[in-house]
Coordinates of C-alpha atoms in Angstrom, one line a residue:
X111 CA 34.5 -28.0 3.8
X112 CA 34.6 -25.8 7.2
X113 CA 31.4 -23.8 6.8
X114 CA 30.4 -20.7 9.0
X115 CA 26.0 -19.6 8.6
X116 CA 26.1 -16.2 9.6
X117 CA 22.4 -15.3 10.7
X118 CA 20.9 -12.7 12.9
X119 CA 17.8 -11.4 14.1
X120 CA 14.3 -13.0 15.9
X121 CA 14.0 -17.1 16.5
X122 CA 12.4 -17.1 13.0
X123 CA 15.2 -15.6 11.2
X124 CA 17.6 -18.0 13.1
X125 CA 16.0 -21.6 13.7
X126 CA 15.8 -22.5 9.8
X127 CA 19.4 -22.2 9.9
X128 CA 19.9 -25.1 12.1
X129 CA 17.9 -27.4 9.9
X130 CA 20.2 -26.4 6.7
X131 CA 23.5 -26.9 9.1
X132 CA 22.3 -30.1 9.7
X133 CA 21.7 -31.1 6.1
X134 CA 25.0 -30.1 5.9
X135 CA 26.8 -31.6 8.3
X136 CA 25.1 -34.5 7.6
X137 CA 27.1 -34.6 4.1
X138 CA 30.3 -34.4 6.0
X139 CA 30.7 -30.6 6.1
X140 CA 31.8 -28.9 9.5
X141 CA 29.5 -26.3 9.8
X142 CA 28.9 -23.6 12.5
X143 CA 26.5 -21.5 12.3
X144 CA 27.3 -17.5 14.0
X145 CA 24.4 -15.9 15.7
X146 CA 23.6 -14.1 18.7
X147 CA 23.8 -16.0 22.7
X148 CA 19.9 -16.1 22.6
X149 CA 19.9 -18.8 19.9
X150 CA 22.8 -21.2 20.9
X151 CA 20.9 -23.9 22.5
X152 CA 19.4 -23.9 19.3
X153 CA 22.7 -24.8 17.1
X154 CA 24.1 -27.4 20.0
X155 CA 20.7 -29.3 20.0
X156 CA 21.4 -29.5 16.1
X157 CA 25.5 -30.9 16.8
X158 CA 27.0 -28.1 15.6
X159 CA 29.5 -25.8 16.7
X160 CA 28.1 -22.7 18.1
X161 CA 30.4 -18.8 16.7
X162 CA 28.8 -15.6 18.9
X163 CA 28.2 -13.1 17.3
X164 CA 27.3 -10.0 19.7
X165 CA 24.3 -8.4 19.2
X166 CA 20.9 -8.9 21.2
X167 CA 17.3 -8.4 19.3
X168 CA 15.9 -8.7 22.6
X169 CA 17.0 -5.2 23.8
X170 CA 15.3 -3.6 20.6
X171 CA 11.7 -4.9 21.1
X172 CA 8.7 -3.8 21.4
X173 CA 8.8 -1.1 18.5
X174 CA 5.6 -0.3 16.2
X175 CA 5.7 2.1 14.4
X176 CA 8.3 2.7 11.0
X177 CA 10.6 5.1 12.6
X178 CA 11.3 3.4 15.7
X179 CA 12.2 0.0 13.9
X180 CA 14.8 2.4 12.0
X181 CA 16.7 3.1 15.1
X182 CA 15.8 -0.2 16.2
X183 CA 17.6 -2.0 13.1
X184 CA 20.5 0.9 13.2
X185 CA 21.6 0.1 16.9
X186 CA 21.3 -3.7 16.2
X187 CA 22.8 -3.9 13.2
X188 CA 25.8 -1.4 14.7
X189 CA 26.2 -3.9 17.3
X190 CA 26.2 -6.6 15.1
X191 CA 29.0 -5.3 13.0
X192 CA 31.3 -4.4 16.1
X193 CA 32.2 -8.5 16.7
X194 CA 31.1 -9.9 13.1
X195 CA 35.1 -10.5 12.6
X196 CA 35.5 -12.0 15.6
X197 CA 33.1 -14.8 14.7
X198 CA 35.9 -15.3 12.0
X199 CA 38.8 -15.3 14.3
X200 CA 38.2 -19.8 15.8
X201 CA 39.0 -20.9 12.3
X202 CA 38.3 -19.1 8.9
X203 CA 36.2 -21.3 7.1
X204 CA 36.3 -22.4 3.6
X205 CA 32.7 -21.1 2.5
X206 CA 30.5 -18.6 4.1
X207 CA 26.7 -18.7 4.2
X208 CA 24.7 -15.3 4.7
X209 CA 21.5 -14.6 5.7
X210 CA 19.5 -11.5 4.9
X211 CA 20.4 -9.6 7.6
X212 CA 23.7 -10.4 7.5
X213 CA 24.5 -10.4 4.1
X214 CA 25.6 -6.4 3.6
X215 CA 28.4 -7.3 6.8
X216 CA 29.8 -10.5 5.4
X217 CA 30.2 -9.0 1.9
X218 CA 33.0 -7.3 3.4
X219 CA 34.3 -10.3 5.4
X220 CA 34.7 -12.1 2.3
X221 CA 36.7 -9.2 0.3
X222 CA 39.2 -9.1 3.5
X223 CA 39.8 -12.8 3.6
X224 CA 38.9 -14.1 -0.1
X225 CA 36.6 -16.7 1.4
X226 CA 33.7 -17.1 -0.9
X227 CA 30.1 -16.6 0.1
X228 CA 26.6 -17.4 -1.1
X229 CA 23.2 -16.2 -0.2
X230 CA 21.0 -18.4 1.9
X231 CA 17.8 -15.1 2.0
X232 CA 14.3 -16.0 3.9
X233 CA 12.9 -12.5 2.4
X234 CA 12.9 -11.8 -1.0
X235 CA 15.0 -8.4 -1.6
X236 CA 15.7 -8.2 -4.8
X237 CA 13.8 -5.1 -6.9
X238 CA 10.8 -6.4 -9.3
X239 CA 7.4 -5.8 -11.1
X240 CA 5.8 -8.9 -9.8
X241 CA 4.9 -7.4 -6.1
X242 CA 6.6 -4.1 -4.0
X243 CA 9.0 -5.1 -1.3
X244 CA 8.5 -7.2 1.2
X245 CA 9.6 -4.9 4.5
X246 CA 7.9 -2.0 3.3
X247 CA 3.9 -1.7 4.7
X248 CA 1.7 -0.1 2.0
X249 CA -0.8 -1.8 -0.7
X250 CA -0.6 -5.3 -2.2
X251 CA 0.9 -3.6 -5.5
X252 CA 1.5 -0.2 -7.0
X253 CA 1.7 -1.8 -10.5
X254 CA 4.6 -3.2 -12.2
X255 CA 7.1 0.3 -12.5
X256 CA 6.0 1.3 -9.1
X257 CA 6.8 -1.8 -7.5
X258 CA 10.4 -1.8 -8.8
X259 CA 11.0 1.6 -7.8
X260 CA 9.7 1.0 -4.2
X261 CA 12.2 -2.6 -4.3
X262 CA 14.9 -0.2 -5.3
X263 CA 14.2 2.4 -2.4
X264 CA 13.9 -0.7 0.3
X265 CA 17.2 -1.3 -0.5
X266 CA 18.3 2.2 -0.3
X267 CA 16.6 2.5 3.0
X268 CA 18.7 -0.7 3.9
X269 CA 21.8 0.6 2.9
X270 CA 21.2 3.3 5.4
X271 CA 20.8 1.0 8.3
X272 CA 24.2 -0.8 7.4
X273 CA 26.1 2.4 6.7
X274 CA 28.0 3.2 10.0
X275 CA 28.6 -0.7 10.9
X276 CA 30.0 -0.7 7.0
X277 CA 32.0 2.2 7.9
X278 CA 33.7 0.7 10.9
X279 CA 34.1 -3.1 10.2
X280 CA 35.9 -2.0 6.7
X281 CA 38.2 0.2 8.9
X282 CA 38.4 -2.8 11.6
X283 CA 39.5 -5.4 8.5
X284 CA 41.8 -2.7 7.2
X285 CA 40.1 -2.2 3.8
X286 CA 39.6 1.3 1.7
X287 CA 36.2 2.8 2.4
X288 CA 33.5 1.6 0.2
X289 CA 29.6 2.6 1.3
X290 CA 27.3 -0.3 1.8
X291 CA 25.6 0.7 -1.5
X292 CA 28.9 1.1 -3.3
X293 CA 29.6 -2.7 -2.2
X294 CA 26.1 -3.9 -2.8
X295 CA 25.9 -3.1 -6.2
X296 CA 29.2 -4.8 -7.0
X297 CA 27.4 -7.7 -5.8
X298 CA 24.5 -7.3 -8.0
X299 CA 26.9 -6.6 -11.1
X300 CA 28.7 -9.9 -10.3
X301 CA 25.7 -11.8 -10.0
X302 CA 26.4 -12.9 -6.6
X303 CA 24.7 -16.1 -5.9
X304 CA 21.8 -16.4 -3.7
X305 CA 19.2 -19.0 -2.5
X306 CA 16.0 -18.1 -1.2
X307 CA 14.4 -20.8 1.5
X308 CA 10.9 -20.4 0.7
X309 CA 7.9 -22.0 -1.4
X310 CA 7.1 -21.1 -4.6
X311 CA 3.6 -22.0 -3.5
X312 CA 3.8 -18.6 -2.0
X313 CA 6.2 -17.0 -4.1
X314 CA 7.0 -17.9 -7.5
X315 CA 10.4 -16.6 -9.1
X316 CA 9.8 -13.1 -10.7
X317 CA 11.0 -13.3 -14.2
X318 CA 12.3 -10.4 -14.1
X319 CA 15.4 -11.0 -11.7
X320 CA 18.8 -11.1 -12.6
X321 CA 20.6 -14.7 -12.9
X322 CA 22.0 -16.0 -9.5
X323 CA 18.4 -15.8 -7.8
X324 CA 16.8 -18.8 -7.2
X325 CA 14.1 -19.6 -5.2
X326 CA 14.4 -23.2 -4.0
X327 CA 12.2 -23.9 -0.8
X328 CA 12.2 -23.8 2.8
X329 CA 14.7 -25.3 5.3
X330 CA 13.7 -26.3 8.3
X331 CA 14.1 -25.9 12.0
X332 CA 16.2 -28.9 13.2
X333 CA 13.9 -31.4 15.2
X334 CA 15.7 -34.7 16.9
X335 CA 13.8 -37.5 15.6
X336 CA 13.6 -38.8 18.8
X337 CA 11.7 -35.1 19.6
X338 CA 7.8 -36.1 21.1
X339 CA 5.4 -33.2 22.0
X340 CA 5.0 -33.0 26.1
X341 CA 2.6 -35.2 27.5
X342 CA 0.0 -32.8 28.6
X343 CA -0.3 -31.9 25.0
X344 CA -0.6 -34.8 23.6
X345 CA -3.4 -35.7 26.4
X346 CA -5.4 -32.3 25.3
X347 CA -4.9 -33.4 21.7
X348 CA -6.5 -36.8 22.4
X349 CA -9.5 -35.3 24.5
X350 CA -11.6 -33.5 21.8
X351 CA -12.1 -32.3 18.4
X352 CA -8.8 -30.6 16.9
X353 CA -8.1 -27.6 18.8
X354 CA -6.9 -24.0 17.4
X355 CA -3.3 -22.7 18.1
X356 CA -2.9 -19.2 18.6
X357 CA 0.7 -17.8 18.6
X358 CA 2.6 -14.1 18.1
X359 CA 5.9 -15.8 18.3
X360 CA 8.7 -13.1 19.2
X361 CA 6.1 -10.9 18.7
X362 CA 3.8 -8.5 21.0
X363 CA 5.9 -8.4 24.1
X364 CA 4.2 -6.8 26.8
X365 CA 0.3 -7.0 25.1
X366 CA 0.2 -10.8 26.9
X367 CA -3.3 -9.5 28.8
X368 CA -5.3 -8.4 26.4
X369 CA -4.4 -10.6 23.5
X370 CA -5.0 -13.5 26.2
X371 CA -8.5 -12.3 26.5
X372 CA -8.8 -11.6 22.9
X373 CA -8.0 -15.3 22.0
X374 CA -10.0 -17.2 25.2
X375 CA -12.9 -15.3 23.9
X376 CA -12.6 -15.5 20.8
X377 CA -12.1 -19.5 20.7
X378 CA -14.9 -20.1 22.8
X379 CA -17.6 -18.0 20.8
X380 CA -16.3 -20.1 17.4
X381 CA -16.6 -23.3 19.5
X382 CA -13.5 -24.3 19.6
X383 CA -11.0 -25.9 21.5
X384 CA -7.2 -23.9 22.0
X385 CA -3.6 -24.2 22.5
X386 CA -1.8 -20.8 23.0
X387 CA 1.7 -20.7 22.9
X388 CA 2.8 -18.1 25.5
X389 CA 5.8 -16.7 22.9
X390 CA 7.3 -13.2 23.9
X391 CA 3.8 -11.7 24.6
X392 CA 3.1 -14.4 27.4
X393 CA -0.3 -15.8 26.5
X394 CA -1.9 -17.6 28.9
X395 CA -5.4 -18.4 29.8
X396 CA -7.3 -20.4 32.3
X397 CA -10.1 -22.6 30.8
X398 CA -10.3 -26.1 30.8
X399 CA -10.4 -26.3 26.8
X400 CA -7.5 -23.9 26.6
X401 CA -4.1 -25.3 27.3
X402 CA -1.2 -23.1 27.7
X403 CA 2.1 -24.0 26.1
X404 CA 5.9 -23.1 25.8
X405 CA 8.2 -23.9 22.6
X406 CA 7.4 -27.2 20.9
X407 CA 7.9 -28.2 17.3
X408 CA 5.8 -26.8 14.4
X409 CA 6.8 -30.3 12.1
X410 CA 4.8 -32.1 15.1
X411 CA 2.0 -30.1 16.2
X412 CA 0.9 -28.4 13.0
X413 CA -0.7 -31.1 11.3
X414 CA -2.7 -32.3 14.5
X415 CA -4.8 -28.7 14.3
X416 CA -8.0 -27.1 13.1
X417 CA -6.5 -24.3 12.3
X418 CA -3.4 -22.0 13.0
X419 CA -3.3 -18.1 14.2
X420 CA 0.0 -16.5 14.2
X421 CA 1.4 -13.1 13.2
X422 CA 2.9 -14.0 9.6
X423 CA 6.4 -14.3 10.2
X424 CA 8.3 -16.4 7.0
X425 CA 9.0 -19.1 9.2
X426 CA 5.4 -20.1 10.6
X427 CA 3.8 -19.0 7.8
X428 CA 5.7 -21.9 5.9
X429 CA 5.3 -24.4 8.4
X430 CA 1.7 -23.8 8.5
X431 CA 1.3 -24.7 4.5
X432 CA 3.5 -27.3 5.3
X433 CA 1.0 -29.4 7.6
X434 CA -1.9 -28.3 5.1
X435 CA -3.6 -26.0 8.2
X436 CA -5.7 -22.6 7.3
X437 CA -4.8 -20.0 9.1
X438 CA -5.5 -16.3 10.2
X439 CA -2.6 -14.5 10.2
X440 CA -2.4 -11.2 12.4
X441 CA 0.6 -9.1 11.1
X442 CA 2.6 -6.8 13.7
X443 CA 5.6 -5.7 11.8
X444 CA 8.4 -6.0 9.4
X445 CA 7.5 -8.3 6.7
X446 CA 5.1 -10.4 8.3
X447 CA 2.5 -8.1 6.5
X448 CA 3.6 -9.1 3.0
X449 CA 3.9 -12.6 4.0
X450 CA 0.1 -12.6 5.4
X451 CA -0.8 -11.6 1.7
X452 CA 1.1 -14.2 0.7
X453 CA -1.1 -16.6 2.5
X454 CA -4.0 -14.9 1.5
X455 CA -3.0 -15.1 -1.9
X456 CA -3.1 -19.1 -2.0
X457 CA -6.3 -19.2 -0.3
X458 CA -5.4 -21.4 2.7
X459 CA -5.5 -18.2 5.0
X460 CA -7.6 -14.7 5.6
X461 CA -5.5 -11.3 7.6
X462 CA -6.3 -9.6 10.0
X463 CA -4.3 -6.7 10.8
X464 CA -2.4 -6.2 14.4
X465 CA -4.4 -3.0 15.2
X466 CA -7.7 -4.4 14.4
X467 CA -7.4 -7.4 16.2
X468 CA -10.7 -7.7 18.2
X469 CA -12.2 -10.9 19.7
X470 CA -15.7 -10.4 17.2
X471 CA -12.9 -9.9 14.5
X472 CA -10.9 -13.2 15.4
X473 CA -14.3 -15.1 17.0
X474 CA -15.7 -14.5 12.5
X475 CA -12.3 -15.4 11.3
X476 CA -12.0 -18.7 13.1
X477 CA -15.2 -19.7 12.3
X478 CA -15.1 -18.8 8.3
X479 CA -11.6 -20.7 8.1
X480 CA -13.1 -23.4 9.6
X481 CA -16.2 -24.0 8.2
X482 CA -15.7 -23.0 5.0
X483 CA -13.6 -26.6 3.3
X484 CA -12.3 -24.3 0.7
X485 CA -9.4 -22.9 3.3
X486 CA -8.4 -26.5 3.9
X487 CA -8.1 -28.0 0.3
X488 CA -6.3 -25.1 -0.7
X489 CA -3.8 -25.5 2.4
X490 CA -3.5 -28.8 1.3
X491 CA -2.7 -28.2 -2.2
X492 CA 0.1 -25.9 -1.3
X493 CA 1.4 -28.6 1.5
X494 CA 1.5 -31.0 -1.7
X495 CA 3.5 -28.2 -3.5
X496 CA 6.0 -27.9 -0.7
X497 CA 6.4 -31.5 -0.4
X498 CA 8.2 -31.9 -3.9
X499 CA 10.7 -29.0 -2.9
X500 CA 14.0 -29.9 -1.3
X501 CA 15.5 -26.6 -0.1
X502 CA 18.4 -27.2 2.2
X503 CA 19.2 -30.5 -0.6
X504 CA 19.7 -27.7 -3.3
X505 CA 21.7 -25.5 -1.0
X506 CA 24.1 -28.7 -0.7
X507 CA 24.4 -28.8 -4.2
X508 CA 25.3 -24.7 -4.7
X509 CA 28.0 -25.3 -2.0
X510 CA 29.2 -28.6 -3.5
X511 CA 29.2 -27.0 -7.1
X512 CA 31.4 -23.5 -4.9
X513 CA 33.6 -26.2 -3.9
X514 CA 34.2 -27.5 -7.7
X515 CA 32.5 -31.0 -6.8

């Protein structure tokens, strides 16, 4: 089968993808996954064929607070919708794989063509008792009814943000008008299929979903097995004790200084050596038991650590279950604060929030998670969990069963 992976959004939302195109591919399907310019080094290194689409999450960072990441999501997601088409126009595929982001566009994409689409989610967004939604901030729950009728107004607030795109890629495709509600509960009422790519180590399936959700594990970022860590790092990793890795990812653009300090000082009053991964917010420090690093591999430096801090995105809060590593997790935005309680909730991690970060905070944090053994069997447990869970091996099988195999 030709099939296109439309996905949009930060590195996290967009490297898994390469991992399940590979699976794919692998299989005999010709897959190409459509994202934006920023992440097509990404799908080449994985050998498959690179679809632009034309929007740029780069020129919408930095926001904080609720209202700007509105008109943040708005303007990308307006962008976004402009050349979704166009992705289509090199070859209409046979089956089309959308992510959460890009889901409410390709709804549409599918009705104007007929291909058929499934889910492939990294967030869960459907409505239910078991916990509130996962982009709103707030408190773990508001009990079982309140929780659903918070799900349900996430996905109000979503259809907001995907109105005017919907408006204008329906007129673009030549379709009637239909609102981006309208079309996502016809979804919902068909049971549209989708796959979630994450644990049920941190996430198990609410019972009360409708059928079609399934939650079936992570894929992963696509790593060449020929892929080897740079040999300064493996040098620092040899020279001492495990060291600490402290990352914001995409996160935290411009705070580089002071989270720098933050995390040098904070590493050497635990007693520990460090690894920070410069990311967006460019951390860097100059100590001779602090190494700075770019991008490397999660699958290959994870499991060499003491312990992991990062800001809770889905993607590295997976990866670091995966290599059985506690963690602290620092939250900035989105959902990164419902996956930290995630974490929390297994206990392989403890939270601190973005705006409390201190160097006392992080310095007590990094010395509880790794001291205390309980942290580290119980990040071991859950990488023992994840290990029985083929998630991009079940998506082949949902697109094998789509294609009547």
């Amino acid at each position: 089968m030709r099939i296109m992976i439309a996905t949009a959004g930060s590195r996290g939302d967009v490297a898994p993808y390469t991992g399940l195109g590979a699976e794919l591919r692998r299989a005999g399907h010709e897959v190409a996954p459509a994202t934006t310019d920023t992440f097509a080094p990404l799908v080449r290194e994985a050998g498959l064929e690179f679809r632009r689409l034309p929007a740029d999450t780069r020129a919408h960072g930095g926001v904080r607070g609720s209202r700007e990441l509105m008109r943040a999501a708005v303007a990308f997601v307006t962008e976004l919708g402009q050349g979704f088409a166009a992705a289509m126009a090199d070859g209409e595929p046979d089956l089309l794989l959308l992510s959460t982001t890009t889901a409410p566009l390709g709804w549409h994409l599918a009705e104007a063509t007929g291909v058929p689409s499934l889910g492939v989610y990294l967030q869960p967004t459907a409505p239910t008792g078991d916990f509130p939604p996962a982009v709103l901030p707030g408190p773990r729950s508001l009990g079982r009814p309140g929780n659903r009728v918070a799900g349900r107004f996430a996905l109000r607030m979503t259809d907001r943000v995907y109105e005017q795109a919907t408006r204008d890629l329906r007129h673009r495709l030549r379709l009637p008008p239909l609102t981006a509600s309208a079309m996502r509960r016809r979804q919902e009422r068909a049971n549209w299929p989708v796959l979630y790519g994450f644990s049920t180590a941190l996430l198990p399936r609410p019972a009360d979903w409708r059928p079609g959700l399934d939650i079936v594990g992570n894929w992963w970022p696509h790593v060449d097995t020929a892929a080897r860590l740079p040999p300064d790092l493996e040098d620092f990793l040899a020279s001492g004790p495990r060291p600490a890795l402290i990352t914001f990812g995409s996160m935290a653009a411009g705070e580089g200084d002071r989270l720098s300090e933050i995390a040098a000082r904070a590493l050497r009053r635990a007693g520990l050596r460090g690894i920070l991964q410069s990311g967006s917010a460019g951390l860097a420090a100059d100590d001779d038991d602090i190494l700075t690093v770019g991008d490397v591999p999660h699958t290959l430096l994870f499991p060499r650590l003491a312990a992991v801090v990062h800001h809770a995105g889905a993607g590295t809060s997976a990866a670091t279950l995966r290599a059985g590593v506690p963690a602290v997790t620092v939250p900035v935005t989105a959902d990164q604060p419902f996956w930290a309680r995630r974490l929390a909730s297994t206990g392989a991690a403890t939270p601190i929030p973005y705006r409390s970060l201190t160097a006392e905070r992080l310095t007590d944090a990094l010395t509880h998670i790794t001291k205390q053994q309980t942290y580290a069997r119980a990040a071991a447990t859950a990488a023992h969990h994840m290990a029985t869970e083929d998630g991009a091996g079940r998506v082949l099988k949902a697109v094998q069963r789509s294609a009547g195999h």
